[in-house]
Short mmCIF file of C-alpha atoms and ligand atoms in Angstrom, two decimals:
data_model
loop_
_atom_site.label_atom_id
_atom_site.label_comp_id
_atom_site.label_asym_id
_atom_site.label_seq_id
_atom_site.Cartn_x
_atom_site.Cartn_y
_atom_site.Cartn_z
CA UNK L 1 127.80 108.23 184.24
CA UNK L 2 130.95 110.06 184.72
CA UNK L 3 134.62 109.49 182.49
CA UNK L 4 135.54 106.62 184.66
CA UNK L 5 132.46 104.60 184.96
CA UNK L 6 131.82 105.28 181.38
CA UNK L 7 135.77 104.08 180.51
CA UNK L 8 134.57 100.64 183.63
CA UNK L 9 131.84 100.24 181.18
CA UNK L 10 133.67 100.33 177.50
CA UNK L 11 136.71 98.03 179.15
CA UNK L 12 137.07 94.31 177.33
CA UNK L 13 136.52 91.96 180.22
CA UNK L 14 135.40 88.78 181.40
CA UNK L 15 132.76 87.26 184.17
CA UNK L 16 134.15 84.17 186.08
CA UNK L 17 131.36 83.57 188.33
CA UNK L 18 127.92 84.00 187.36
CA UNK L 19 125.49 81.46 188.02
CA UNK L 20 123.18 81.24 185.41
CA UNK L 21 120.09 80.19 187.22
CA UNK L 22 120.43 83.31 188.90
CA UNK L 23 120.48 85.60 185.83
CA UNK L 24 116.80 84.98 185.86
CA UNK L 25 114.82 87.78 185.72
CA UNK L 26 111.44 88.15 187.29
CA UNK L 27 109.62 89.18 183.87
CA UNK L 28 111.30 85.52 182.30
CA UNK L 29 110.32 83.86 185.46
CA UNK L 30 106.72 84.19 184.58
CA UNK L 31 107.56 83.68 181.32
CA UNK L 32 108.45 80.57 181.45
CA UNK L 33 106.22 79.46 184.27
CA UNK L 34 103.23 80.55 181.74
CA UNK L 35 104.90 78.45 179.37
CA UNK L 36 105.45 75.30 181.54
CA UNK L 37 102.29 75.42 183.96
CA UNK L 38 104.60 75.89 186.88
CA UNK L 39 102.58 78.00 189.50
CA UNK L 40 104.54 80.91 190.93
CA UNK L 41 103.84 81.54 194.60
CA UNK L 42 103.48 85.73 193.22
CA UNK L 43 101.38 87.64 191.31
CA UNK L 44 103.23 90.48 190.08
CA UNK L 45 107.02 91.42 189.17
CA UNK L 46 106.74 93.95 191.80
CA UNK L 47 105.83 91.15 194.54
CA UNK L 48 108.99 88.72 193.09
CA UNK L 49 111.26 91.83 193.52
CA UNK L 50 109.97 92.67 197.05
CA UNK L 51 110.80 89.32 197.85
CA UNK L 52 114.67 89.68 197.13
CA UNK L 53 115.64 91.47 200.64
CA UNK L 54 118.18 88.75 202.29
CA UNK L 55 119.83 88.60 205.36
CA UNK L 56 121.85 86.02 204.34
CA UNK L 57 123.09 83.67 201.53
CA UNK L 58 120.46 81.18 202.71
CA UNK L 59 117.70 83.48 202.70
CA UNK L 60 118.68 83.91 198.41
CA UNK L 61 119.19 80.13 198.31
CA UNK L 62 115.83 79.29 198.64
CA UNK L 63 113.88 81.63 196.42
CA UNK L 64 116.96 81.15 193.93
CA UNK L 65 116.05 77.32 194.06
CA UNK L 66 112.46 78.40 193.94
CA UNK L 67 112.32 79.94 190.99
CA UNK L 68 114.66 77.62 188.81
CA UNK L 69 111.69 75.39 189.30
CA UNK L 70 110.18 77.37 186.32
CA UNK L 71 112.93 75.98 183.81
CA UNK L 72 111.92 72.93 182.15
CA UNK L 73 112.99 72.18 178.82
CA UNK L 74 116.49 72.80 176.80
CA UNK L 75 114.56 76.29 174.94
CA UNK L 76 114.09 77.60 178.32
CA UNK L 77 117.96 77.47 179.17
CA UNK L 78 118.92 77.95 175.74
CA UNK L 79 117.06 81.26 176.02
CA UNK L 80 118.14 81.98 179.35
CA UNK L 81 121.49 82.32 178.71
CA UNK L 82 120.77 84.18 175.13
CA UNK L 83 119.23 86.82 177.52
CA UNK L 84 122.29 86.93 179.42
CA UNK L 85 125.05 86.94 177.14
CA UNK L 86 122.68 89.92 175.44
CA UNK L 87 122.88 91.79 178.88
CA UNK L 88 126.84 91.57 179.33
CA UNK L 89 127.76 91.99 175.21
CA UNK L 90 126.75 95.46 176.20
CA UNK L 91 128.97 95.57 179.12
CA UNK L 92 131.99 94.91 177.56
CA UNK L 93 132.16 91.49 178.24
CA UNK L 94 133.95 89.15 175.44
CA UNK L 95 134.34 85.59 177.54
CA UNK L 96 131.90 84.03 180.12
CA UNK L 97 132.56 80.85 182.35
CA UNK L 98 129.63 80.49 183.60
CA UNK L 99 128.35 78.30 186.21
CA UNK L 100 125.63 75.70 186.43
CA UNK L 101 124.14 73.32 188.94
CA UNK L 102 122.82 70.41 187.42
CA UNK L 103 121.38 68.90 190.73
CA UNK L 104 118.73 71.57 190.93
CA UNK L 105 117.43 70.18 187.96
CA UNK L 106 118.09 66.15 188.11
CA UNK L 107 116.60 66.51 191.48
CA UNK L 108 113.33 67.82 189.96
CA UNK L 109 113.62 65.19 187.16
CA UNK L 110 114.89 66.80 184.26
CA UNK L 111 117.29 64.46 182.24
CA UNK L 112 120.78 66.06 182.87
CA UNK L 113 120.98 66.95 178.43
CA UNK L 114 118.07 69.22 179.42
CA UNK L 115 120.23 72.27 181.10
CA UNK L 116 123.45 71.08 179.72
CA UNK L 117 122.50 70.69 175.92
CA UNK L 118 120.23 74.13 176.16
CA UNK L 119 123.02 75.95 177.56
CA UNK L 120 125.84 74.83 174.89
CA UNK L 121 123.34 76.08 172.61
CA UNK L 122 122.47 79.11 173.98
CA UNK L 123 126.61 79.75 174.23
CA UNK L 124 127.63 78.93 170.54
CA UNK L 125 124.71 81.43 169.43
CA UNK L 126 126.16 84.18 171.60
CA UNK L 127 130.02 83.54 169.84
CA UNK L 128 128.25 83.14 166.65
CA UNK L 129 125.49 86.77 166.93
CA UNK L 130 127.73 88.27 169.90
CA UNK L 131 131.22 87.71 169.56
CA UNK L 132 131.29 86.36 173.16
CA UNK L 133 132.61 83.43 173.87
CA UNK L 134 132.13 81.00 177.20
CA UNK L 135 132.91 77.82 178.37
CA UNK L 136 130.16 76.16 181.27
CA UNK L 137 131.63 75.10 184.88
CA UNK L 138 129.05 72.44 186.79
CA UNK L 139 128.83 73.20 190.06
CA UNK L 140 128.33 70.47 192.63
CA UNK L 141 125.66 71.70 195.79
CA UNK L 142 127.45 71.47 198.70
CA UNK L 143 124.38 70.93 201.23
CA UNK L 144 124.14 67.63 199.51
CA UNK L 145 126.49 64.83 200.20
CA UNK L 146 129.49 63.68 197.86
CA UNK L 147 127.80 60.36 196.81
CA UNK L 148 125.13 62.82 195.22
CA UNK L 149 128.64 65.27 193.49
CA UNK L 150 129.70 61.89 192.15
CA UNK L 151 126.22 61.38 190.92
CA UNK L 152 126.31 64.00 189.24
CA UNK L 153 130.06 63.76 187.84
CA UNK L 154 128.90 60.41 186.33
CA UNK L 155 125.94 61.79 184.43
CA UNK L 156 128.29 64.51 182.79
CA UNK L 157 130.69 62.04 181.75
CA UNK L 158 129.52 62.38 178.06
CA UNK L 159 129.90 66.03 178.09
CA UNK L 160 133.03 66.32 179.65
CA UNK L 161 134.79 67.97 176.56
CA UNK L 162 132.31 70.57 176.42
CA UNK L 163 132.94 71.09 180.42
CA UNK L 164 135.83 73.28 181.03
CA UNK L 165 135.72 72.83 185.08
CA UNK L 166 133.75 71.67 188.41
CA UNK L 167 132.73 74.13 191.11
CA UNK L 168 131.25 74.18 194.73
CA UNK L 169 128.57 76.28 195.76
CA UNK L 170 125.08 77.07 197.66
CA UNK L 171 125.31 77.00 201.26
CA UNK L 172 128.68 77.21 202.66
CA UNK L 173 128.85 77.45 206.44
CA UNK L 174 128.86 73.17 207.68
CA UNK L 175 129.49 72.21 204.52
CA UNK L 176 133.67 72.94 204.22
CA UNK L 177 135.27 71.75 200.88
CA UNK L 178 136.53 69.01 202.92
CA UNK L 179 133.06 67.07 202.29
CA UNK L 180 134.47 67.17 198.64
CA UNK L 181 137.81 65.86 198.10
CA UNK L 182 137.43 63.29 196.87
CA UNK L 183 135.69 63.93 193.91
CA UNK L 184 137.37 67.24 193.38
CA UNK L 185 139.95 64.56 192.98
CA UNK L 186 138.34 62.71 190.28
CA UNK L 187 137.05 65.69 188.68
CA UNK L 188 140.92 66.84 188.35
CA UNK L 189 142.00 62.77 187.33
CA UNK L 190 139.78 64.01 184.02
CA UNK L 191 141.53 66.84 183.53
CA UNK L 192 138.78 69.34 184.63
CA UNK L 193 139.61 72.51 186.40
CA UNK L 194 138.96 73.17 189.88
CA UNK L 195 137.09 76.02 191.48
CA UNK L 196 135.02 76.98 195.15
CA UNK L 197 133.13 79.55 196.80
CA UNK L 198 135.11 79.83 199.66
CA UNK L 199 135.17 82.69 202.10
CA UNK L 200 132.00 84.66 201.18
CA UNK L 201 130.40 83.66 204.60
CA UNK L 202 132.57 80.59 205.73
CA UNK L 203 135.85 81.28 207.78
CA UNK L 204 139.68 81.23 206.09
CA UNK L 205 139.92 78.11 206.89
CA UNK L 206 137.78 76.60 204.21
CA UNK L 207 139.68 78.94 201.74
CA UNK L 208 142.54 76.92 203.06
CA UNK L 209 140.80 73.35 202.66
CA UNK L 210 139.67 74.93 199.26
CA UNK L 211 143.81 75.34 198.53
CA UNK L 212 145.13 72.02 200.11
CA UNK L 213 142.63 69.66 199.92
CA UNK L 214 140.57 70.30 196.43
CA UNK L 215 143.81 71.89 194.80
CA UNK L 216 141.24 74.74 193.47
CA UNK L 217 142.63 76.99 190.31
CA UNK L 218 140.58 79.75 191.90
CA UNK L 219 138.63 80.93 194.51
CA UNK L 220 134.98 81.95 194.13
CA UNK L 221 134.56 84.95 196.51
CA UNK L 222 137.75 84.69 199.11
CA UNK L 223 136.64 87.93 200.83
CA UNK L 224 136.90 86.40 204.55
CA UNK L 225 140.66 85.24 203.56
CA UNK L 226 141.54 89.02 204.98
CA UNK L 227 140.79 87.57 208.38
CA UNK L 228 144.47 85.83 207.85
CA UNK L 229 147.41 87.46 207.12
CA UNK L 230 149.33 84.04 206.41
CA UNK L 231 146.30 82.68 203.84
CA UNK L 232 146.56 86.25 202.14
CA UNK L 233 150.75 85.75 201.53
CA UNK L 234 149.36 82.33 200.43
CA UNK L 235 147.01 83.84 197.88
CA UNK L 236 149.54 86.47 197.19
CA UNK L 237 152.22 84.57 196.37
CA UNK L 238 150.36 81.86 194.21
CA UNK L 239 148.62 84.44 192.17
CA UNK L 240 145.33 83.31 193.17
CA UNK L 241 142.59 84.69 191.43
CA UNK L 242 139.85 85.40 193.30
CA UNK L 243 136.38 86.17 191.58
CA UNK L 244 134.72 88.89 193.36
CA UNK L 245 130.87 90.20 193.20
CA UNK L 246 130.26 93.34 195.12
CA UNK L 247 126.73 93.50 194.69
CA UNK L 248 126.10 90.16 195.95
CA UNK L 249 128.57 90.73 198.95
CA UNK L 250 126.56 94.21 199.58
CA UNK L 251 122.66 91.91 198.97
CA UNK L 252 123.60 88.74 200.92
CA UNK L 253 125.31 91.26 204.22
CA UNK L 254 128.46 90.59 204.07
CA UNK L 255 129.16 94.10 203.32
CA UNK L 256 127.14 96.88 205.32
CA UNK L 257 128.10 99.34 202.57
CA UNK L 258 129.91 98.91 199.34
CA UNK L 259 132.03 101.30 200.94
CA UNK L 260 133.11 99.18 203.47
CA UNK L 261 133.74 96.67 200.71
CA UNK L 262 137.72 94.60 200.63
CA UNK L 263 138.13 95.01 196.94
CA UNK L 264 140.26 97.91 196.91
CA UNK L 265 142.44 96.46 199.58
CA UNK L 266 142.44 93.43 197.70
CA UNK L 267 144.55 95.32 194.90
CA UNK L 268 146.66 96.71 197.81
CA UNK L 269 147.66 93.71 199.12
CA UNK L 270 148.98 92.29 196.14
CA UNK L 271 146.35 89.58 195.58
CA UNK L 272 144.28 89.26 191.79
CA UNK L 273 140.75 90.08 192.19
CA UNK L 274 137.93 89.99 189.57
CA UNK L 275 134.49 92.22 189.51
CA UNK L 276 132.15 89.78 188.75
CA UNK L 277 127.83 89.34 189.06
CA UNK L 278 126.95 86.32 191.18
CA UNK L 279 123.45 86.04 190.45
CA UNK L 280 123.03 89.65 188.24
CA UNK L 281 119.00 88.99 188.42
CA UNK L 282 118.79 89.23 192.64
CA UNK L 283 121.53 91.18 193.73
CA UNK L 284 120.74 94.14 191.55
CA UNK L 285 123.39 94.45 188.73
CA UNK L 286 124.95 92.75 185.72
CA UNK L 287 128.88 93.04 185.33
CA UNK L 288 129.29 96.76 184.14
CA UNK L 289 126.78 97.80 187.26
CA UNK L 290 129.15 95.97 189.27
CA UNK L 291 131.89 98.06 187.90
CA UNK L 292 130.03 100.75 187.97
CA UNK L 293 128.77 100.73 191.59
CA UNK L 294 132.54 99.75 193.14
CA UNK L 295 134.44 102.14 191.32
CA UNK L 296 132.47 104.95 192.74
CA UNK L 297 131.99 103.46 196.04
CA UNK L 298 136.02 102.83 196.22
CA UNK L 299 136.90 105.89 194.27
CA UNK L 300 138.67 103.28 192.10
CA UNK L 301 141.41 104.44 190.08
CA UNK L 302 142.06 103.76 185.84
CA UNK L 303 144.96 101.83 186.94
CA UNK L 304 142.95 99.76 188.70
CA UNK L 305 140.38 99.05 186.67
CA UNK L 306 142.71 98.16 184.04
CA UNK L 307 143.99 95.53 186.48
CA UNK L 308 140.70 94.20 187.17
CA UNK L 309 139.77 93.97 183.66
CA UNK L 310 143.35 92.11 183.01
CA UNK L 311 142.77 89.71 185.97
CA UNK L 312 139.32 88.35 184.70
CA UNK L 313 141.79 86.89 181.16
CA UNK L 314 144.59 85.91 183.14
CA UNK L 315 142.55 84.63 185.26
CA UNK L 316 140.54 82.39 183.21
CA UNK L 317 140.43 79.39 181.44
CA UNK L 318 141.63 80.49 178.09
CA UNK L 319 144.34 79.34 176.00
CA UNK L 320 147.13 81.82 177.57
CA UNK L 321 147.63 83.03 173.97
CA UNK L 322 144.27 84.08 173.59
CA UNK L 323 143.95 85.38 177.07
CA UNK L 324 146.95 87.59 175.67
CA UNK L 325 144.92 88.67 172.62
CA UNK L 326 142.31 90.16 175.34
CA UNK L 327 144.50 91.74 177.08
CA UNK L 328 146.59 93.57 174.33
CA UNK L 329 142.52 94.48 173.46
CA UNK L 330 142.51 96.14 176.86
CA UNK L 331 145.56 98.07 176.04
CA UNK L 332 144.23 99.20 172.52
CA UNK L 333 141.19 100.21 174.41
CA UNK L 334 143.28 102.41 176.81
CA UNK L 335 145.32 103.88 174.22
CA UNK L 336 142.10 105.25 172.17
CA UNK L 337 140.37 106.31 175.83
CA UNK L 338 143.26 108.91 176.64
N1 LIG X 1 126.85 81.62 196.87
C1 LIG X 1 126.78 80.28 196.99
N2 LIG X 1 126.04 79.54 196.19
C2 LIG X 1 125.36 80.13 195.21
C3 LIG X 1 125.40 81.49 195.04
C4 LIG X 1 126.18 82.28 195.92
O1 LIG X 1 126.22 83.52 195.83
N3 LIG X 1 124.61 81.78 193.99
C5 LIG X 1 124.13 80.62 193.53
N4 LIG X 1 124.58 79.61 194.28
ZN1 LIG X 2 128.46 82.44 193.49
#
């Protein structure tokens, strides 16, 4: 590692979008398919891996979906998320908000407590052994219809203080946020926040339904919003922060080479990016690799990395005074790395 990937490493920071299904590594996939009796249509880690070459975000959708079929009880997620938090603690990462998508597991019959209640107990164990804390953001599947969000928004209607947000994901091209505003609507009448993947394959004018019509706090991906010069002095001037994840971008094609990749002129054009993971377990890196990777591809700069740490607390969901805490932790941590 050289100075600066070492000093992207060290950095305080925070993930914003990581979906936690897809921090599912192939060794715990046959884990817990051993443990379940859930047949795996592969033999060998090295066969699972071999799989993960995408063309697209669909091609990833359906072995992601695949192999959440292994998860089955609240240990399983509880552990699954122990795993990851244990992964990113050593990647200088003090706050999670991590996604989850509850349908993929109603939809195979699991209770909805199942993933919920093993995550919020695999995330107070990580504040309590790790020091990091998170907060969990259900994420509504946008190939299914809104009847099916609202569902789902129902069934979480117990847990909604333990639910910092709602989100839109899987696959995004026909299915525009449109399709969901009305229960991004009721999702805000609670009081939840509001986010989308919007942009990573679908055209700048979802990120603009995303802005307009679901009122989103932030925007999951945005990298196609550089196709529009009046959505970026949108972004720009609302201090949108959008959660980034060059590895997926680079896995999933929308990105050639990671030095092709929009981050850096992201920074340039005055909007607030993130460096995030996506799904760390298929694209090939957790958050420091992500750091790591993009700051040599982009022959990032301190400065910038400092800014991209900073974004992922303003940026969040935190109390603004303790977002402030992180970032004066960032400062500390640039003051002793000089
Ligand atoms: N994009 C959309 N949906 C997803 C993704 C993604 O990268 N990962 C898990 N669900
Ligand atoms: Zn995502």
């Amino acid at each position: 590692m050289t100075d600066l990937t070492q000093f992207a490493r060290g950095l305080p920071k925070a993930e914003l979008h990581l979906h936690i299904e897809g921090s599912l590594e192939p060794e715990q996939m046959f884990e817990f398919g051993r443990r379940n009796g859930v047949a795996l249509p592969f033999r060998t880690v090295e066969e699972v891996r071999a799989a993960y070459a995408f063309g697209n975000l669909q091609d990833f959708l359906d072995i992601y979906y695949q192999g959440a079929g292994v998860l089955m009880t609240e240990d399983d997620f509880r552990d699954l998320a122990m795993a990851y938090f244990r992964r990113v603690a050593a990647d200088g990462c003090r706050h999670v908000e991590l996604f989850f998508d509850p349908q993929t597991h109603t939809d195979r019959g699991l209770p909805f407590s199942v993933a919920a209640d093993g995550l919020l107990a695999g995330m107070a164990e990580a504040e309590r052994d790790l020091g990091v804390t998170s907060s969990l953001i259900l994420c509504f599947l946008r190939h299914l219809d809104e009847d099916a969000a609202f569902a789902t928004l129902r069934m979480a209607e117990s847990y909604l203080d333990r639910i910092v947000g709602v989100g839109l994901d899987s696959s995004e091209v026909g299915h525009p946020p449109s399709k969901f505003a009305r229960v991004f609507a009721a999702a805000g009448e609670r009081g939840l926040k509001r986010v989308a993947h919007a942009g990573e394959e679908g055209p700048p004018e979802y990120v603009w339904e995303a802005l307009d019509l679901l009122h989103v706090d932030r925007i999951d991906h945005g990298n196609r919003a550089l196709e529009d010069d009046r959505l970026v002095a949108r972004l720009a001037s609302e201090g949108m922060t959008l959660t980034v994840c060059p590895l997926s971008n680079l896995k999933l094609c929308g990105v050639s080479d990671l030095k092709l990749h929009p981050l850096k002129r992201m920074l340039e054009l005055g909007l607030k990016p993130t460096v995030n993971s996506d799904d760390p377990a298929y694209f090939g890196g957790y958050v420091g690799e992500n750091f790591t990777q993009i700051t040599e591809a982009l022959s990032l700069s301190r400065d910038d990395l400092v800014t991209l740490a900073k974004n992922s607390f303003t940026g969040s969901f935190l109390p603004p005074e303790v977002a402030e805490r992180h970032v004066a932790a960032i400062d500390a941590y640039v003051s002793a790395n000089s």
